[in-house]
PDB file of C-alpha atoms in Angstrom:
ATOM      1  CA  UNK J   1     164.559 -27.641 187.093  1.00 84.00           C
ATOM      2  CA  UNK J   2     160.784 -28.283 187.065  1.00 85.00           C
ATOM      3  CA  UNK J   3     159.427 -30.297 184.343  1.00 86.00           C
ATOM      4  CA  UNK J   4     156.442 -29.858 182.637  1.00 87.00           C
ATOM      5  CA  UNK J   5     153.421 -32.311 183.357  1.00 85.00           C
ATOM      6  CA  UNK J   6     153.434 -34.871 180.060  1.00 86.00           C
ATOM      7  CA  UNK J   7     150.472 -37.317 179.194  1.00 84.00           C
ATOM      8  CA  UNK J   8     151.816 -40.590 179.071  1.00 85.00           C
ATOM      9  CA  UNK J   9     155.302 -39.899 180.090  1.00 86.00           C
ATOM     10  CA  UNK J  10     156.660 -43.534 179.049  1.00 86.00           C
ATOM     11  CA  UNK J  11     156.417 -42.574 175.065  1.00 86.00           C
ATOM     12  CA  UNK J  12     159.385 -39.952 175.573  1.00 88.00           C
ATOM     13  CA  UNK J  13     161.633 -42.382 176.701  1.00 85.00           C
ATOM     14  CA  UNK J  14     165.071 -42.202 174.938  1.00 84.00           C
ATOM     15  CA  UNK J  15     164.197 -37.971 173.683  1.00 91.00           C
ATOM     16  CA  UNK J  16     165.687 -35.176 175.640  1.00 94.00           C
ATOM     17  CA  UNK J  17     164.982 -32.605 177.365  1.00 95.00           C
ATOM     18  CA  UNK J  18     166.084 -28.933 176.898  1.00 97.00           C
ATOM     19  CA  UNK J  19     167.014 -26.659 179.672  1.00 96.00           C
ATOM     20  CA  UNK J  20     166.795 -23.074 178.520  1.00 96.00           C
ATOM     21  CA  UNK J  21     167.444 -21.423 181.437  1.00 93.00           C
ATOM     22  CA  UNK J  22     164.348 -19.549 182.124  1.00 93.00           C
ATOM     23  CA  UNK J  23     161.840 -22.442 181.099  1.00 94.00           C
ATOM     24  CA  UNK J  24     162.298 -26.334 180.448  1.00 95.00           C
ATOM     25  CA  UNK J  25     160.985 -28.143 176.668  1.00 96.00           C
ATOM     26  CA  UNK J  26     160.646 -32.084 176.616  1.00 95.00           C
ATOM     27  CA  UNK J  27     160.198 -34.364 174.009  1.00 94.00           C
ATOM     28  CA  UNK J  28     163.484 -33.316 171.629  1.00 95.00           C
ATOM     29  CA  UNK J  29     165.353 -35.735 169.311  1.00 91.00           C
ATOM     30  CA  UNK J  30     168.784 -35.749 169.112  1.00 87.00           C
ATOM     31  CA  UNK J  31     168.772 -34.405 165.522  1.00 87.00           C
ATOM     32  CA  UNK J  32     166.571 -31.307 167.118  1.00 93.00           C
ATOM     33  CA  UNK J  33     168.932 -30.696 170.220  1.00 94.00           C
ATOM     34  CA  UNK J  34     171.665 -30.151 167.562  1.00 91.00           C
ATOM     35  CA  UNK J  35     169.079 -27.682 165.821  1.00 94.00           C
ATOM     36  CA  UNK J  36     169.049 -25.238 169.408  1.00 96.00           C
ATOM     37  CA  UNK J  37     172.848 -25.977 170.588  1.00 94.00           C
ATOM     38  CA  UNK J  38     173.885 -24.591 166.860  1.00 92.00           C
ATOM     39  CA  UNK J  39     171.524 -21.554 167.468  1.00 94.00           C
ATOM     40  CA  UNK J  40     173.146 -17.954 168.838  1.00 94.00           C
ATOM     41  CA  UNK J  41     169.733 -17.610 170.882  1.00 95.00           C
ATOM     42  CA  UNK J  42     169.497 -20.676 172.081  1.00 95.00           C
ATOM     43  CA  UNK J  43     172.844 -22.542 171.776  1.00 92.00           C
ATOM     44  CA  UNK J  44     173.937 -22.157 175.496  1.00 91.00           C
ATOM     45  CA  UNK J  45     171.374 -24.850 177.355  1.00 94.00           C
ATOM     46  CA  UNK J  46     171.369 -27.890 179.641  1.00 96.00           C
ATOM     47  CA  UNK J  47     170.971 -31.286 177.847  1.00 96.00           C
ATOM     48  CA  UNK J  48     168.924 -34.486 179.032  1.00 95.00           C
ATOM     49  CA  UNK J  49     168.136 -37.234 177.771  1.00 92.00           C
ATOM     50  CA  UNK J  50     165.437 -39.620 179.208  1.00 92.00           C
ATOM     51  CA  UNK J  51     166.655 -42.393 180.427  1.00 84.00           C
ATOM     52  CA  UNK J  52     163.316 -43.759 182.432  1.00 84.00           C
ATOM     53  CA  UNK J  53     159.703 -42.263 181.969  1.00 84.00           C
ATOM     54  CA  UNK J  54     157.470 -43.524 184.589  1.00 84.00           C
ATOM     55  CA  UNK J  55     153.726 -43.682 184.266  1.00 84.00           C
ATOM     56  CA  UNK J  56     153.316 -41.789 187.446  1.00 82.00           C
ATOM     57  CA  UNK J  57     154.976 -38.554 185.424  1.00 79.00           C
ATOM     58  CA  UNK J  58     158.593 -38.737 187.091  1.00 83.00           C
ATOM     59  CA  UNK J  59     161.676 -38.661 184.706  1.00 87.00           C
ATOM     60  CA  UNK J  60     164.949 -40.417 185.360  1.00 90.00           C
ATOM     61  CA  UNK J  61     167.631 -38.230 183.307  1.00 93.00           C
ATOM     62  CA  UNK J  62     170.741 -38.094 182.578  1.00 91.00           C
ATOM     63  CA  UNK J  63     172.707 -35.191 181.548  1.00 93.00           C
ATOM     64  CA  UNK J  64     174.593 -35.078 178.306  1.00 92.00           C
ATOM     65  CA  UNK J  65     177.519 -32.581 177.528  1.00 91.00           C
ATOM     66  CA  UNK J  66     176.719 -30.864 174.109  1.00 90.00           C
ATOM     67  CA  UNK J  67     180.102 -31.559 172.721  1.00 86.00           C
ATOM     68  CA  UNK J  68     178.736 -35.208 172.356  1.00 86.00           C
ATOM     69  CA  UNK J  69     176.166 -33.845 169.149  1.00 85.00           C
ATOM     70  CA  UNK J  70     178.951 -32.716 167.516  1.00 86.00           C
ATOM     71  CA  UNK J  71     181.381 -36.512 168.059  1.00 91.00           C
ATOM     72  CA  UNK J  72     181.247 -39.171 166.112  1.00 95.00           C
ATOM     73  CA  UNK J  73     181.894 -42.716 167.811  1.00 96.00           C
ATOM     74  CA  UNK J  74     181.987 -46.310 166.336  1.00 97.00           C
ATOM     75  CA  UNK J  75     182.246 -49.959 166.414  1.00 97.00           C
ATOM     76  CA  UNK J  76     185.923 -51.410 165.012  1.00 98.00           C
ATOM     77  CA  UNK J  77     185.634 -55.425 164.049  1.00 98.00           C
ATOM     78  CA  UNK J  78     189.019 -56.571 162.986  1.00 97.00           C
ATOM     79  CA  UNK J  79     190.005 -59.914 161.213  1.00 96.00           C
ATOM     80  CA  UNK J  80     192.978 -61.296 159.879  1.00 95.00           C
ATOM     81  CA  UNK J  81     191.669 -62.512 156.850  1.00 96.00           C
ATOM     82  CA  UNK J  82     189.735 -60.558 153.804  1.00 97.00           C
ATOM     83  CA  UNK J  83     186.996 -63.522 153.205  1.00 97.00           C
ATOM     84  CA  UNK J  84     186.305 -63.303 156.998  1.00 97.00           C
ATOM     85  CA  UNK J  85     186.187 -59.483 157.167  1.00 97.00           C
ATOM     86  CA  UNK J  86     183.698 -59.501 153.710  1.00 98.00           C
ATOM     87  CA  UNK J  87     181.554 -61.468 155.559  1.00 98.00           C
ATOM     88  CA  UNK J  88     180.972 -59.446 158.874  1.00 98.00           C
ATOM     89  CA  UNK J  89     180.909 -56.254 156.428  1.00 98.00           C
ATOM     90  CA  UNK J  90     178.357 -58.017 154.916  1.00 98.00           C
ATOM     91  CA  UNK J  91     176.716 -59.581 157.949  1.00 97.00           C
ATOM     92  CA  UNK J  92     176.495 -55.662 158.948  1.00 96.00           C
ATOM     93  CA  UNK J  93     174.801 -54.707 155.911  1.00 96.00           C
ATOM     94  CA  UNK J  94     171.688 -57.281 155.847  1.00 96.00           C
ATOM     95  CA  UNK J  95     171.271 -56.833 159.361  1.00 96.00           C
ATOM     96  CA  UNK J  96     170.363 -53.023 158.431  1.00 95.00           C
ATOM     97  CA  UNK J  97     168.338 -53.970 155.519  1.00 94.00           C
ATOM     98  CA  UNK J  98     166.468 -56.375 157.980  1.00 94.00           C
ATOM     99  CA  UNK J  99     166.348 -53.576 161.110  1.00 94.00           C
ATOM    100  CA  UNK J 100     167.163 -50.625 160.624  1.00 93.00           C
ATOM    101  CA  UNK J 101     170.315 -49.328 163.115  1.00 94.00           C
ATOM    102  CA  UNK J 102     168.728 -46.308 165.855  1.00 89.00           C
ATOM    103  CA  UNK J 103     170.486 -44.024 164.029  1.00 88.00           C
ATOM    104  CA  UNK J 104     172.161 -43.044 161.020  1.00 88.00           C
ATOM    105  CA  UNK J 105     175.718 -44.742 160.471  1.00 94.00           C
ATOM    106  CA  UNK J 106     178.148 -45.883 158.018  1.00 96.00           C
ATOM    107  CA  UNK J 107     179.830 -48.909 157.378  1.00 98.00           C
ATOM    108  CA  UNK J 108     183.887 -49.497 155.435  1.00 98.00           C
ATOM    109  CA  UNK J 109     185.434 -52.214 154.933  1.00 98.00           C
ATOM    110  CA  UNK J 110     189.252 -51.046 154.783  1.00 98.00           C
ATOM    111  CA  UNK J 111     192.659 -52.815 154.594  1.00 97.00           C
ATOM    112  CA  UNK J 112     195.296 -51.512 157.198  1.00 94.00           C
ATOM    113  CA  UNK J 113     198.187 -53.088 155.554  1.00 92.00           C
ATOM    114  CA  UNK J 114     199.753 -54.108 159.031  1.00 89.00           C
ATOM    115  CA  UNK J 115     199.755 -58.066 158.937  1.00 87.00           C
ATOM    116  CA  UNK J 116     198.306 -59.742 161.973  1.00 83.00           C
ATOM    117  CA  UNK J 117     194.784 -60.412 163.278  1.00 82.00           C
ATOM    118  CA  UNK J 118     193.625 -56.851 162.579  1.00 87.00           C
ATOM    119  CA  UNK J 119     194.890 -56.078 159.191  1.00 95.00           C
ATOM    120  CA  UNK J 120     190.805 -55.862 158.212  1.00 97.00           C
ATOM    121  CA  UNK J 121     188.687 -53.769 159.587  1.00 97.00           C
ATOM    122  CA  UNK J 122     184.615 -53.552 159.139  1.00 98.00           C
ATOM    123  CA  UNK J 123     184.260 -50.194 160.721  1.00 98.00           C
ATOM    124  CA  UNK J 124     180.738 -49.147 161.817  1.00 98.00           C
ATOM    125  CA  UNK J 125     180.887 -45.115 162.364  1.00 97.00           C
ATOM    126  CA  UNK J 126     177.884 -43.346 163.943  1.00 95.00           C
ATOM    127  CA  UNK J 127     177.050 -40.175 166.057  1.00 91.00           C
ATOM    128  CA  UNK J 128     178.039 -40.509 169.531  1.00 92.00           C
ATOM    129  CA  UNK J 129     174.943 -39.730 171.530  1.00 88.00           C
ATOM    130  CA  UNK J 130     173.616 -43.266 170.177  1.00 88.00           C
ATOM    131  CA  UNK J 131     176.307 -45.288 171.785  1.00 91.00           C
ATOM    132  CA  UNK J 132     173.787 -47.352 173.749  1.00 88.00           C
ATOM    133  CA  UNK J 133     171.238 -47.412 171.150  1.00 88.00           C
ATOM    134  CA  UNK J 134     173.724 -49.005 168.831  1.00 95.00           C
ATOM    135  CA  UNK J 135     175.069 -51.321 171.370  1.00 95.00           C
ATOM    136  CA  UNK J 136     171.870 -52.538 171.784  1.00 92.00           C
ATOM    137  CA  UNK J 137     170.535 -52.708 167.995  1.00 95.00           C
ATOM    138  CA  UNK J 138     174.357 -54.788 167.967  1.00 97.00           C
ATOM    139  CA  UNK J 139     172.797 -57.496 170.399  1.00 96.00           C
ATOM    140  CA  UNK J 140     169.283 -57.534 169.122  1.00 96.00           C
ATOM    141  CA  UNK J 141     170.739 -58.521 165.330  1.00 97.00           C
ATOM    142  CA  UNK J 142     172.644 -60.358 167.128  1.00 97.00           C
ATOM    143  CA  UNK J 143     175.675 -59.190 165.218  1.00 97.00           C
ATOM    144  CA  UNK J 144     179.082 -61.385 165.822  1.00 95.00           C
ATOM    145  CA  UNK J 145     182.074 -59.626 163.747  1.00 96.00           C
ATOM    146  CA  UNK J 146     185.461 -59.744 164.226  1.00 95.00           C
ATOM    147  CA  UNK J 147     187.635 -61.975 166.160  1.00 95.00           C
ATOM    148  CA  UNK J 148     188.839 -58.363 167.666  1.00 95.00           C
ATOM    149  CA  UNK J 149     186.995 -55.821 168.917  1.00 96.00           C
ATOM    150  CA  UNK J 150     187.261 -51.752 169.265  1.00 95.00           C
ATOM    151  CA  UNK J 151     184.975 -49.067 170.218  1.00 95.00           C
ATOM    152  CA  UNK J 152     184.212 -45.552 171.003  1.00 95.00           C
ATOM    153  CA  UNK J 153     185.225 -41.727 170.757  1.00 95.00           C
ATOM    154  CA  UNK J 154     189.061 -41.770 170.587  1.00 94.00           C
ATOM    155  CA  UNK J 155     188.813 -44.970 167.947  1.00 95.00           C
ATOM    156  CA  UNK J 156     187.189 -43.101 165.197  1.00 96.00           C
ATOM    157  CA  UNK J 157     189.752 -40.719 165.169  1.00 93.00           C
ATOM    158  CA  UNK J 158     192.191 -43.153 165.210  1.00 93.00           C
ATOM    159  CA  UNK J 159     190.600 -44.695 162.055  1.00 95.00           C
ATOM    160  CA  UNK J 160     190.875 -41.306 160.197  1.00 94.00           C
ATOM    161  CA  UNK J 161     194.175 -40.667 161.152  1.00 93.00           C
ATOM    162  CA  UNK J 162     195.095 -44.346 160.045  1.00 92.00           C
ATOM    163  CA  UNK J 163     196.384 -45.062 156.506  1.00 92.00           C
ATOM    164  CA  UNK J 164     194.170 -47.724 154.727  1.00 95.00           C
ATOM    165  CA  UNK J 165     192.542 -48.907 151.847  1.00 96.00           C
ATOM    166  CA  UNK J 166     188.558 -48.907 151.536  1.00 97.00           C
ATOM    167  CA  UNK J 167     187.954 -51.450 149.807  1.00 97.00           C
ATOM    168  CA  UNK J 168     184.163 -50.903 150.277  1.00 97.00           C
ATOM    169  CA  UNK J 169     181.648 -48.910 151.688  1.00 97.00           C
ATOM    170  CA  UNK J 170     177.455 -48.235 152.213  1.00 96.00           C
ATOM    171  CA  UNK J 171     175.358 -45.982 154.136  1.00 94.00           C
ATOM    172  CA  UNK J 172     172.840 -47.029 157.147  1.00 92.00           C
ATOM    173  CA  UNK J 173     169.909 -45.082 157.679  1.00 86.00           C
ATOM    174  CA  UNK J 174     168.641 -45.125 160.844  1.00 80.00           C
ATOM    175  CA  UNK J 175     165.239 -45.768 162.485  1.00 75.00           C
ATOM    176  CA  UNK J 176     163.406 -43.727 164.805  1.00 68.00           C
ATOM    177  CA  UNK J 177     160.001 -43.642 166.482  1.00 65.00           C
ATOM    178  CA  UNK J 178     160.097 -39.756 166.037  1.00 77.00           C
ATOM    179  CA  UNK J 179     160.671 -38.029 162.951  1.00 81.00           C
ATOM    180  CA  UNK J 180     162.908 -34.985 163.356  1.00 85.00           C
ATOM    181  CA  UNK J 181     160.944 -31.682 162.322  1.00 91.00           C
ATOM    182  CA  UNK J 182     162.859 -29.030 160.221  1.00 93.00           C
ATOM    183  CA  UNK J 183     165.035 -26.363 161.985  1.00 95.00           C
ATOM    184  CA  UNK J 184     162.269 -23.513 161.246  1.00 96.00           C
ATOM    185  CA  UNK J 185     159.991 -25.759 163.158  1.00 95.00           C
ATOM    186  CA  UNK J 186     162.075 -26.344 166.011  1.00 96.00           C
ATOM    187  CA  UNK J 187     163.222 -23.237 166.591  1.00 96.00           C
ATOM    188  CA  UNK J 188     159.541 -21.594 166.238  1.00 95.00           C
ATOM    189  CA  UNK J 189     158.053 -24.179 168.963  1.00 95.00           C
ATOM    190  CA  UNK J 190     160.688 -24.132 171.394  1.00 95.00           C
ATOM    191  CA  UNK J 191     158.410 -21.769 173.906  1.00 94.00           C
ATOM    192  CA  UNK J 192     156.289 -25.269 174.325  1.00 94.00           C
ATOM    193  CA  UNK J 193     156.689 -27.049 177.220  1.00 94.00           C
ATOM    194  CA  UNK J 194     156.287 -30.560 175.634  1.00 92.00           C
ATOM    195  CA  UNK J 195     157.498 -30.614 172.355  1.00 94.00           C
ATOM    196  CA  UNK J 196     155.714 -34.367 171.485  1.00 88.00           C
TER     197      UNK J 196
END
């Protein structure tokens, strides 16, 4: 695969890059890659994302299966007690007001019913291709919920499947240095080498 030369290289860091087959795009968001893998013309490419940009032009990738646009993952902080649980719920919240998560999420609050440490749960639910981005917005707002701790692909479906209460709920909306540009757009600029 032979990447296109990009002007300052370093500002792509975290986008993707698309593999088409017979030419290469860089510079996608994650909202956009979902844009071509849901496309019949498109839909069967090679996903990157950018994991290092150098200033000399080289890329450090890493290759993401396209099942992962389509998964949601999450955070699960249990506690014991409701007061406690209100709190990291709300802990969660006003750290989003104050920075905004990488990524569009939501956040319950839900009894389980089963008595013990993890009867309540403050569940933070997100798309799974920002894993590390929200494990890192976790530590910057230096968020400390639960005394127990769950997280990832198979836990979300878990939480589903598992009968509960929500006893309260908001929506995060996410952050991003790039704005995602409408389907027509992406799909009418995806001959360009460097899509940013």
């Amino acid at each position: 695969m032979k990447l296109p030369r990009v002007d300052q290289p370093q500002r792509l860091d975290g986008l993707y890059v698309y593999d088409f087959g017979e030419w290469v795009a860089v510079g996608y968001t994650a909202e956009e890659i979902e844009v071509l893998l849901e496309d019949k013309q498109y839909g069967g490419g090679k996903v990157y994302r950018i994991h290092r940009a150098r200033p000399n032009g080289e890329f450090e990738l890493r290759g993401v299966a396209p099942e992962r646009f389509h998964l949601e993952s999450g955070m699960f902080f249990y506690r014991a007690g409701l007061d406690r649980a209100r709190e990291d719920f709300e802990a969660l919240r006003h750290a989003a007001e104050a920075v905004p998560p990488p990524c569009r999420a939501y956040v319950q609050l839900a009894d389980t019913g089963v008595e013990g440490e993890g009867r309540y749960v403050t569940a933070l639910v997100f798309p799974a291709e920002h894993e590390e981005a929200v494990g890192r917005w976790l530590l910057e707002v230096d968020y400390r919920g639960g005394d127990l701790v769950e997280g990832g692909i198979s836990h979300v479906t878990n939480y589903y499947e598992q009968e509960k209460n929500i006893l309260e709920r908001v929506q995060l909306w996410g952050r991003s240095a790039f704005s995602s540009r409408p389907p027509e757009e992406v799909l009418a600029s995806v001959r360009c080498a460097v899509q940013r």
